[in-house]
PDB file of C-alpha atoms in Angstrom:
ATOM      1  CA  UNK A  88      -0.001   0.044   0.038  1.00 66.00           C
ATOM      2  CA  UNK A  89       1.248   3.528  -0.689  1.00 59.00           C
ATOM      3  CA  UNK A  90       1.780   5.318   2.308  1.00 91.00           C
ATOM      4  CA  UNK A  91       1.759   9.175   2.644  1.00 96.00           C
ATOM      5  CA  UNK A  92       2.995  10.385   5.913  1.00 96.00           C
ATOM      6  CA  UNK A  93       2.570  13.744   7.424  1.00 96.00           C
ATOM      7  CA  UNK A  94       4.995  14.823  10.083  1.00 88.00           C
ATOM      8  CA  UNK A  95       2.490  16.149  12.780  1.00 90.00           C
ATOM      9  CA  UNK A  96      -1.130  15.095  13.545  1.00 93.00           C
ATOM     10  CA  UNK A  97      -1.703  18.287  15.556  1.00 96.00           C
ATOM     11  CA  UNK A  98      -0.038  21.596  15.492  1.00 97.00           C
ATOM     12  CA  UNK A  99      -0.377  24.819  17.401  1.00 97.00           C
ATOM     13  CA  UNK A 100       1.485  27.958  16.416  1.00 97.00           C
ATOM     14  CA  UNK A 101       1.493  31.697  17.114  1.00 97.00           C
ATOM     15  CA  UNK A 102       0.700  34.314  14.663  1.00 98.00           C
ATOM     16  CA  UNK A 103       3.730  35.450  12.751  1.00 97.00           C
ATOM     17  CA  UNK A 104       5.594  32.167  13.079  1.00 97.00           C
ATOM     18  CA  UNK A 105       7.059  30.548  10.043  1.00 97.00           C
ATOM     19  CA  UNK A 106       5.567  27.015   9.859  1.00 97.00           C
ATOM     20  CA  UNK A 107       6.857  23.871   8.166  1.00 97.00           C
ATOM     21  CA  UNK A 108       4.425  21.070   7.376  1.00 97.00           C
ATOM     22  CA  UNK A 109       6.187  17.805   6.036  1.00 97.00           C
ATOM     23  CA  UNK A 110       4.676  15.121   3.776  1.00 97.00           C
ATOM     24  CA  UNK A 111       6.700  11.712   2.636  1.00 97.00           C
ATOM     25  CA  UNK A 112       5.347   9.196   0.239  1.00 96.00           C
ATOM     26  CA  UNK A 113       6.990   5.715  -0.389  1.00 94.00           C
ATOM     27  CA  UNK A 114       5.725   4.820  -3.735  1.00 86.00           C
ATOM     28  CA  UNK A 115       7.852   6.830  -6.376  1.00 90.00           C
ATOM     29  CA  UNK A 116       4.803   8.884  -7.266  1.00 90.00           C
ATOM     30  CA  UNK A 117       5.240  11.905  -9.518  1.00 91.00           C
ATOM     31  CA  UNK A 118       2.611  14.115  -8.414  1.00 93.00           C
ATOM     32  CA  UNK A 119       2.148  15.685  -4.738  1.00 95.00           C
ATOM     33  CA  UNK A 120      -0.466  18.104  -3.506  1.00 96.00           C
ATOM     34  CA  UNK A 121      -1.179  20.173  -0.601  1.00 97.00           C
ATOM     35  CA  UNK A 122      -4.929  21.085   0.177  1.00 97.00           C
ATOM     36  CA  UNK A 123      -6.688  22.472   3.001  1.00 97.00           C
ATOM     37  CA  UNK A 124     -10.189  21.416   4.341  1.00 96.00           C
ATOM     38  CA  UNK A 125     -12.521  23.844   5.924  1.00 94.00           C
ATOM     39  CA  UNK A 126     -16.316  23.196   6.938  1.00 90.00           C
ATOM     40  CA  UNK A 127     -18.348  24.786   4.253  1.00 86.00           C
ATOM     41  CA  UNK A 128     -15.583  25.221   1.712  1.00 89.00           C
ATOM     42  CA  UNK A 129     -14.535  21.660   0.980  1.00 90.00           C
ATOM     43  CA  UNK A 130     -10.967  20.711  -0.030  1.00 94.00           C
ATOM     44  CA  UNK A 131      -8.950  23.662  -1.897  1.00 95.00           C
ATOM     45  CA  UNK A 132      -5.870  23.068  -3.636  1.00 94.00           C
ATOM     46  CA  UNK A 133      -2.917  25.163  -2.216  1.00 97.00           C
ATOM     47  CA  UNK A 134       0.140  23.884  -4.288  1.00 97.00           C
ATOM     48  CA  UNK A 135       0.967  20.816  -6.316  1.00 94.00           C
ATOM     49  CA  UNK A 136       4.291  19.476  -7.772  1.00 94.00           C
ATOM     50  CA  UNK A 137       4.423  17.143 -10.796  1.00 90.00           C
ATOM     51  CA  UNK A 138       8.285  16.452 -10.478  1.00 89.00           C
ATOM     52  CA  UNK A 139      11.433  17.196  -8.165  1.00 89.00           C
ATOM     53  CA  UNK A 140      11.831  20.953  -8.012  1.00 85.00           C
ATOM     54  CA  UNK A 141       8.760  21.563 -10.037  1.00 89.00           C
ATOM     55  CA  UNK A 142       5.868  23.406  -8.394  1.00 92.00           C
ATOM     56  CA  UNK A 143       2.545  25.065  -9.394  1.00 92.00           C
ATOM     57  CA  UNK A 144       0.356  27.212  -7.624  1.00 94.00           C
ATOM     58  CA  UNK A 145      -3.237  25.866  -6.904  1.00 93.00           C
ATOM     59  CA  UNK A 146      -6.344  27.779  -6.346  1.00 92.00           C
ATOM     60  CA  UNK A 147      -5.311  29.444  -2.807  1.00 96.00           C
ATOM     61  CA  UNK A 148      -1.462  29.681  -2.841  1.00 97.00           C
ATOM     62  CA  UNK A 149      -1.496  33.059  -0.943  1.00 96.00           C
ATOM     63  CA  UNK A 150       0.430  33.005   2.115  1.00 96.00           C
ATOM     64  CA  UNK A 151       2.093  29.727   1.273  1.00 98.00           C
ATOM     65  CA  UNK A 152       5.093  28.354  -0.306  1.00 97.00           C
ATOM     66  CA  UNK A 153       6.204  24.759  -1.054  1.00 97.00           C
ATOM     67  CA  UNK A 154       9.564  22.770  -1.482  1.00 96.00           C
ATOM     68  CA  UNK A 155      10.202  19.599  -3.171  1.00 95.00           C
ATOM     69  CA  UNK A 156      13.850  18.800  -3.101  1.00 93.00           C
ATOM     70  CA  UNK A 157      13.344  15.066  -3.201  1.00 95.00           C
ATOM     71  CA  UNK A 158      10.874  13.187  -5.136  1.00 94.00           C
ATOM     72  CA  UNK A 159       9.321  11.608  -1.949  1.00 96.00           C
ATOM     73  CA  UNK A 160       9.283  14.871  -0.015  1.00 96.00           C
ATOM     74  CA  UNK A 161       6.922  17.738  -0.323  1.00 97.00           C
ATOM     75  CA  UNK A 162       6.896  20.471   2.302  1.00 97.00           C
ATOM     76  CA  UNK A 163       4.303  23.159   2.736  1.00 98.00           C
ATOM     77  CA  UNK A 164       5.593  26.577   4.287  1.00 98.00           C
ATOM     78  CA  UNK A 165       3.440  29.123   6.074  1.00 97.00           C
ATOM     79  CA  UNK A 166       5.803  32.157   5.716  1.00 94.00           C
ATOM     80  CA  UNK A 167       4.116  34.317   8.525  1.00 97.00           C
ATOM     81  CA  UNK A 168       1.362  32.365  10.218  1.00 97.00           C
ATOM     82  CA  UNK A 169      -2.109  34.036  10.600  1.00 97.00           C
ATOM     83  CA  UNK A 170      -5.202  32.886  12.301  1.00 97.00           C
ATOM     84  CA  UNK A 171      -7.126  32.507   9.032  1.00 97.00           C
ATOM     85  CA  UNK A 172      -4.448  29.595   8.280  1.00 98.00           C
ATOM     86  CA  UNK A 173      -6.175  27.763  11.121  1.00 98.00           C
ATOM     87  CA  UNK A 174      -7.306  24.548   9.028  1.00 97.00           C
ATOM     88  CA  UNK A 175      -6.823  20.831   8.418  1.00 97.00           C
ATOM     89  CA  UNK A 176      -4.008  20.333   5.793  1.00 98.00           C
ATOM     90  CA  UNK A 177      -4.010  17.278   3.847  1.00 98.00           C
ATOM     91  CA  UNK A 178      -1.200  15.904   1.493  1.00 97.00           C
ATOM     92  CA  UNK A 179      -1.600  13.852  -1.118  1.00 96.00           C
ATOM     93  CA  UNK A 180       0.185  12.025  -3.646  1.00 94.00           C
ATOM     94  CA  UNK A 181      -0.617  10.322  -7.069  1.00 91.00           C
ATOM     95  CA  UNK A 182       0.774   8.678 -10.374  1.00 82.00           C
ATOM     96  CA  UNK A 183      -0.043  10.011 -13.666  1.00 72.00           C
ATOM     97  CA  UNK A 184      -3.595   9.138 -13.873  1.00 72.00           C
ATOM     98  CA  UNK A 185      -4.634   7.564 -10.627  1.00 73.00           C
ATOM     99  CA  UNK A 186      -6.519   8.961  -7.865  1.00 85.00           C
ATOM    100  CA  UNK A 187      -4.887  10.416  -4.791  1.00 91.00           C
ATOM    101  CA  UNK A 188      -3.791   8.572  -1.480  1.00 93.00           C
ATOM    102  CA  UNK A 189      -3.964  11.077   1.303  1.00 96.00           C
ATOM    103  CA  UNK A 190      -1.935  11.589   4.238  1.00 96.00           C
ATOM    104  CA  UNK A 191      -3.630  11.422   7.812  1.00 96.00           C
ATOM    105  CA  UNK A 192      -3.729  15.352   7.887  1.00 96.00           C
ATOM    106  CA  UNK A 193      -2.443  17.905  10.000  1.00 97.00           C
ATOM    107  CA  UNK A 194      -4.770  20.160  12.163  1.00 97.00           C
ATOM    108  CA  UNK A 195      -3.161  23.259  12.437  1.00 97.00           C
ATOM    109  CA  UNK A 196      -4.358  25.967  14.936  1.00 98.00           C
ATOM    110  CA  UNK A 197      -2.721  29.469  14.953  1.00 98.00           C
ATOM    111  CA  UNK A 198      -3.393  31.564  17.810  1.00 97.00           C
TER     112      UNK A 198
ATOM    113  CA  UNK B  75     -21.811  27.283 -11.469  1.00 56.00           C
ATOM    114  CA  UNK B  76     -19.553  25.097  -9.252  1.00 64.00           C
ATOM    115  CA  UNK B  77     -16.994  23.002 -11.017  1.00 89.00           C
ATOM    116  CA  UNK B  78     -18.124  19.773  -9.147  1.00 94.00           C
ATOM    117  CA  UNK B  79     -21.739  19.823  -7.547  1.00 94.00           C
ATOM    118  CA  UNK B  80     -22.894  16.846  -5.412  1.00 94.00           C
ATOM    119  CA  UNK B  81     -26.459  16.313  -3.827  1.00 84.00           C
ATOM    120  CA  UNK B  82     -26.512  18.310  -0.952  1.00 74.00           C
ATOM    121  CA  UNK B  83     -27.692  15.833   1.701  1.00 79.00           C
ATOM    122  CA  UNK B  84     -27.403  14.825   4.298  1.00 92.00           C
ATOM    123  CA  UNK B  85     -28.963  11.377   3.105  1.00 95.00           C
ATOM    124  CA  UNK B  86     -30.209   8.981   5.498  1.00 96.00           C
ATOM    125  CA  UNK B  87     -31.041   5.435   4.626  1.00 96.00           C
ATOM    126  CA  UNK B  88     -31.899   2.343   6.589  1.00 97.00           C
ATOM    127  CA  UNK B  89     -29.556  -0.615   6.890  1.00 97.00           C
ATOM    128  CA  UNK B  90     -29.750  -2.975   3.846  1.00 97.00           C
ATOM    129  CA  UNK B  91     -30.960  -0.166   1.589  1.00 97.00           C
ATOM    130  CA  UNK B  92     -29.424   1.173  -1.492  1.00 97.00           C
ATOM    131  CA  UNK B  93     -27.705   4.548  -1.039  1.00 97.00           C
ATOM    132  CA  UNK B  94     -27.532   6.727  -4.181  1.00 96.00           C
ATOM    133  CA  UNK B  95     -25.035   9.693  -4.404  1.00 97.00           C
ATOM    134  CA  UNK B  96     -24.886  11.993  -7.371  1.00 96.00           C
ATOM    135  CA  UNK B  97     -22.356  14.267  -9.003  1.00 96.00           C
ATOM    136  CA  UNK B  98     -22.169  16.626 -11.902  1.00 96.00           C
ATOM    137  CA  UNK B  99     -19.214  18.524 -13.156  1.00 96.00           C
ATOM    138  CA  UNK B 100     -18.796  21.338 -15.380  1.00 93.00           C
ATOM    139  CA  UNK B 101     -15.515  20.695 -17.492  1.00 89.00           C
ATOM    140  CA  UNK B 102     -16.051  18.547 -20.543  1.00 89.00           C
ATOM    141  CA  UNK B 103     -12.472  17.711 -20.852  1.00 87.00           C
ATOM    142  CA  UNK B 104     -12.447  15.714 -17.541  1.00 89.00           C
ATOM    143  CA  UNK B 105     -11.601  12.065 -18.211  1.00 89.00           C
ATOM    144  CA  UNK B 106     -10.970  10.709 -14.669  1.00 92.00           C
ATOM    145  CA  UNK B 107     -13.596  10.365 -11.779  1.00 95.00           C
ATOM    146  CA  UNK B 108     -13.113   9.203  -8.299  1.00 96.00           C
ATOM    147  CA  UNK B 109     -15.213   8.652  -5.275  1.00 97.00           C
ATOM    148  CA  UNK B 110     -13.613   9.073  -1.880  1.00 97.00           C
ATOM    149  CA  UNK B 111     -15.150   8.241   1.574  1.00 97.00           C
ATOM    150  CA  UNK B 112     -14.182  10.480   4.630  1.00 97.00           C
ATOM    151  CA  UNK B 113     -14.927   9.344   8.145  1.00 97.00           C
ATOM    152  CA  UNK B 114     -15.334  12.167  10.843  1.00 93.00           C
ATOM    153  CA  UNK B 115     -11.688  13.311  11.789  1.00 91.00           C
ATOM    154  CA  UNK B 116     -10.138  11.123   9.253  1.00 93.00           C
ATOM    155  CA  UNK B 117      -8.638  11.901   5.834  1.00 95.00           C
ATOM    156  CA  UNK B 118     -10.439  10.848   2.561  1.00 96.00           C
ATOM    157  CA  UNK B 119     -10.105   7.487   1.261  1.00 94.00           C
ATOM    158  CA  UNK B 120     -10.216   6.474  -2.354  1.00 94.00           C
ATOM    159  CA  UNK B 121     -12.955   3.965  -2.709  1.00 95.00           C
ATOM    160  CA  UNK B 122     -13.784   3.916  -6.443  1.00 95.00           C
ATOM    161  CA  UNK B 123     -12.440   5.129  -9.921  1.00 95.00           C
ATOM    162  CA  UNK B 124     -14.092   5.288 -13.286  1.00 96.00           C
ATOM    163  CA  UNK B 125     -12.648   6.489 -16.671  1.00 93.00           C
ATOM    164  CA  UNK B 126     -15.219   5.210 -19.194  1.00 93.00           C
ATOM    165  CA  UNK B 127     -18.934   5.696 -19.839  1.00 96.00           C
ATOM    166  CA  UNK B 128     -21.048   2.966 -18.030  1.00 96.00           C
ATOM    167  CA  UNK B 129     -20.909   1.149 -14.937  1.00 96.00           C
ATOM    168  CA  UNK B 130     -18.082  -0.172 -12.766  1.00 97.00           C
ATOM    169  CA  UNK B 131     -18.777  -2.588  -9.996  1.00 97.00           C
ATOM    170  CA  UNK B 132     -16.659  -3.455  -6.781  1.00 95.00           C
ATOM    171  CA  UNK B 133     -18.208  -5.391  -4.091  1.00 96.00           C
ATOM    172  CA  UNK B 134     -21.251  -3.309  -2.703  1.00 97.00           C
ATOM    173  CA  UNK B 135     -20.150  -0.311  -4.714  1.00 98.00           C
ATOM    174  CA  UNK B 136     -21.055   0.585  -8.220  1.00 98.00           C
ATOM    175  CA  UNK B 137     -19.912   3.690 -10.203  1.00 97.00           C
ATOM    176  CA  UNK B 138     -21.747   5.150 -12.869  1.00 98.00           C
ATOM    177  CA  UNK B 139     -20.523   7.619 -15.477  1.00 97.00           C
ATOM    178  CA  UNK B 140     -22.262   9.486 -18.318  1.00 97.00           C
ATOM    179  CA  UNK B 141     -19.877  12.046 -20.022  1.00 95.00           C
ATOM    180  CA  UNK B 142     -22.615  13.290 -22.414  1.00 95.00           C
ATOM    181  CA  UNK B 143     -24.557  14.155 -19.372  1.00 95.00           C
ATOM    182  CA  UNK B 144     -21.544  15.140 -17.388  1.00 96.00           C
ATOM    183  CA  UNK B 145     -22.823  13.175 -14.413  1.00 96.00           C
ATOM    184  CA  UNK B 146     -21.161  10.531 -12.184  1.00 97.00           C
ATOM    185  CA  UNK B 147     -22.895   8.498  -9.420  1.00 97.00           C
ATOM    186  CA  UNK B 148     -22.203   5.898  -6.666  1.00 98.00           C
ATOM    187  CA  UNK B 149     -24.380   3.238  -5.604  1.00 98.00           C
ATOM    188  CA  UNK B 150     -23.855   1.422  -2.246  1.00 98.00           C
ATOM    189  CA  UNK B 151     -26.066  -1.730  -1.963  1.00 98.00           C
ATOM    190  CA  UNK B 152     -26.860  -3.272   1.099  1.00 98.00           C
ATOM    191  CA  UNK B 153     -25.852  -0.364   3.022  1.00 97.00           C
ATOM    192  CA  UNK B 154     -24.341  -0.718   6.660  1.00 97.00           C
ATOM    193  CA  UNK B 155     -23.989   1.605   9.482  1.00 96.00           C
ATOM    194  CA  UNK B 156     -19.991   1.321   8.819  1.00 97.00           C
ATOM    195  CA  UNK B 157     -21.079   3.217   5.471  1.00 97.00           C
ATOM    196  CA  UNK B 158     -21.948   6.257   7.260  1.00 97.00           C
ATOM    197  CA  UNK B 159     -19.437   9.002   6.262  1.00 97.00           C
ATOM    198  CA  UNK B 160     -19.141  11.988   3.973  1.00 96.00           C
ATOM    199  CA  UNK B 161     -18.603  10.815   0.355  1.00 97.00           C
ATOM    200  CA  UNK B 162     -16.614  13.262  -1.972  1.00 97.00           C
ATOM    201  CA  UNK B 163     -16.702  13.128  -5.704  1.00 96.00           C
ATOM    202  CA  UNK B 164     -13.424  14.295  -7.408  1.00 95.00           C
ATOM    203  CA  UNK B 165     -13.034  15.078 -11.178  1.00 94.00           C
ATOM    204  CA  UNK B 166      -9.576  15.665 -12.757  1.00 90.00           C
ATOM    205  CA  UNK B 167      -8.872  19.250 -14.022  1.00 81.00           C
ATOM    206  CA  UNK B 168      -7.060  19.470 -17.316  1.00 77.00           C
ATOM    207  CA  UNK B 169      -5.482  22.769 -18.090  1.00 70.00           C
ATOM    208  CA  UNK B 170      -5.907  24.642 -21.561  1.00 65.00           C
ATOM    209  CA  UNK B 171      -3.301  22.237 -22.980  1.00 67.00           C
ATOM    210  CA  UNK B 172      -5.228  19.241 -21.861  1.00 64.00           C
ATOM    211  CA  UNK B 173      -2.403  18.335 -19.013  1.00 67.00           C
ATOM    212  CA  UNK B 174      -3.997  17.810 -15.500  1.00 67.00           C
ATOM    213  CA  UNK B 175      -0.754  16.600 -13.626  1.00 72.00           C
ATOM    214  CA  UNK B 176      -3.300  14.775 -11.536  1.00 82.00           C
ATOM    215  CA  UNK B 177      -4.980  17.677 -10.292  1.00 88.00           C
ATOM    216  CA  UNK B 178      -8.588  17.085  -9.011  1.00 91.00           C
ATOM    217  CA  UNK B 179     -11.319  19.455  -8.086  1.00 92.00           C
ATOM    218  CA  UNK B 180     -13.583  18.018  -5.177  1.00 94.00           C
ATOM    219  CA  UNK B 181     -17.279  18.370  -4.571  1.00 94.00           C
ATOM    220  CA  UNK B 182     -18.330  19.620  -1.153  1.00 93.00           C
ATOM    221  CA  UNK B 183     -19.239  16.149  -0.282  1.00 94.00           C
ATOM    222  CA  UNK B 184     -22.726  14.264   0.787  1.00 95.00           C
ATOM    223  CA  UNK B 185     -22.950  13.099   4.229  1.00 96.00           C
ATOM    224  CA  UNK B 186     -24.511   9.585   4.307  1.00 97.00           C
ATOM    225  CA  UNK B 187     -25.954   8.087   7.575  1.00 97.00           C
ATOM    226  CA  UNK B 188     -27.228   4.739   7.418  1.00 97.00           C
ATOM    227  CA  UNK B 189     -29.361   3.830  10.366  1.00 95.00           C
ATOM    228  CA  UNK B 190     -30.017   0.428  11.744  1.00 90.00           C
TER     229      UNK B 190
END
C-alpha cells in the first residue's frame, strides 16, 4: 500500500511564526499536492508538484510556499502564520492518472 | 456554477437499503472520476475510480459515468452503519493544453447516515 506520511497530526503555532508541514510518500509517485479542508468550503488546492523542484500554484497559494527537493518529500511552508490559516492540511500523492492517496492530515491551529 | 456539484444531503437510509450519491461536473475535458469516503476526523480514502462511460462494480459499490450528461454517481448496495461517512466526488482538472498533472477538483461532499 502507498503510504503518505505527514509529520504532525496536531500543531499549535503563534501568529507570525514560520511553519513547516512535511509530507513523505513511499511509492515513487510523480505528483504531490497540498490541500486545506475547511467546513463549508471543502477541499481547496494550495500547491502541487509534478516533479522534483517543479511546483505550481493551486487555487489558494497566498501566504504559502512549497519545496520539493526530493521526489518523496513535499513541504508546505506558511511564511508568517495567521489565524485564517487555522485549518486541516492534507497532503496527497498520485501517479499520472490515478486517484490520490492522502496522508492522515495535520490539524493546525494558529493563535 | 460550481465545477463539481454533489447532491446536498444529508442522506439517511435504513440498513440494507441502496444509497445513491450523485455528482455533476462542468469541464467537458475531464477524463478521470473518483469517489472518496471520509470518516469524521479522518482523511479521505479512495473507494472507486472510473474513466469510461457505463458502470463499474466493486463489491457493494457501483460507480456510473455518463460523460454526455457530465454526471457520475455512486451506488452503495446493502448499506451498513459502517458506511456512514461523507462521500466526496472528485474530477480531474485538465489545463488549456489538456494536461492535468493529476489535479483534482472535489465536490463539497454528501453526508450519508445509515441507520439500523
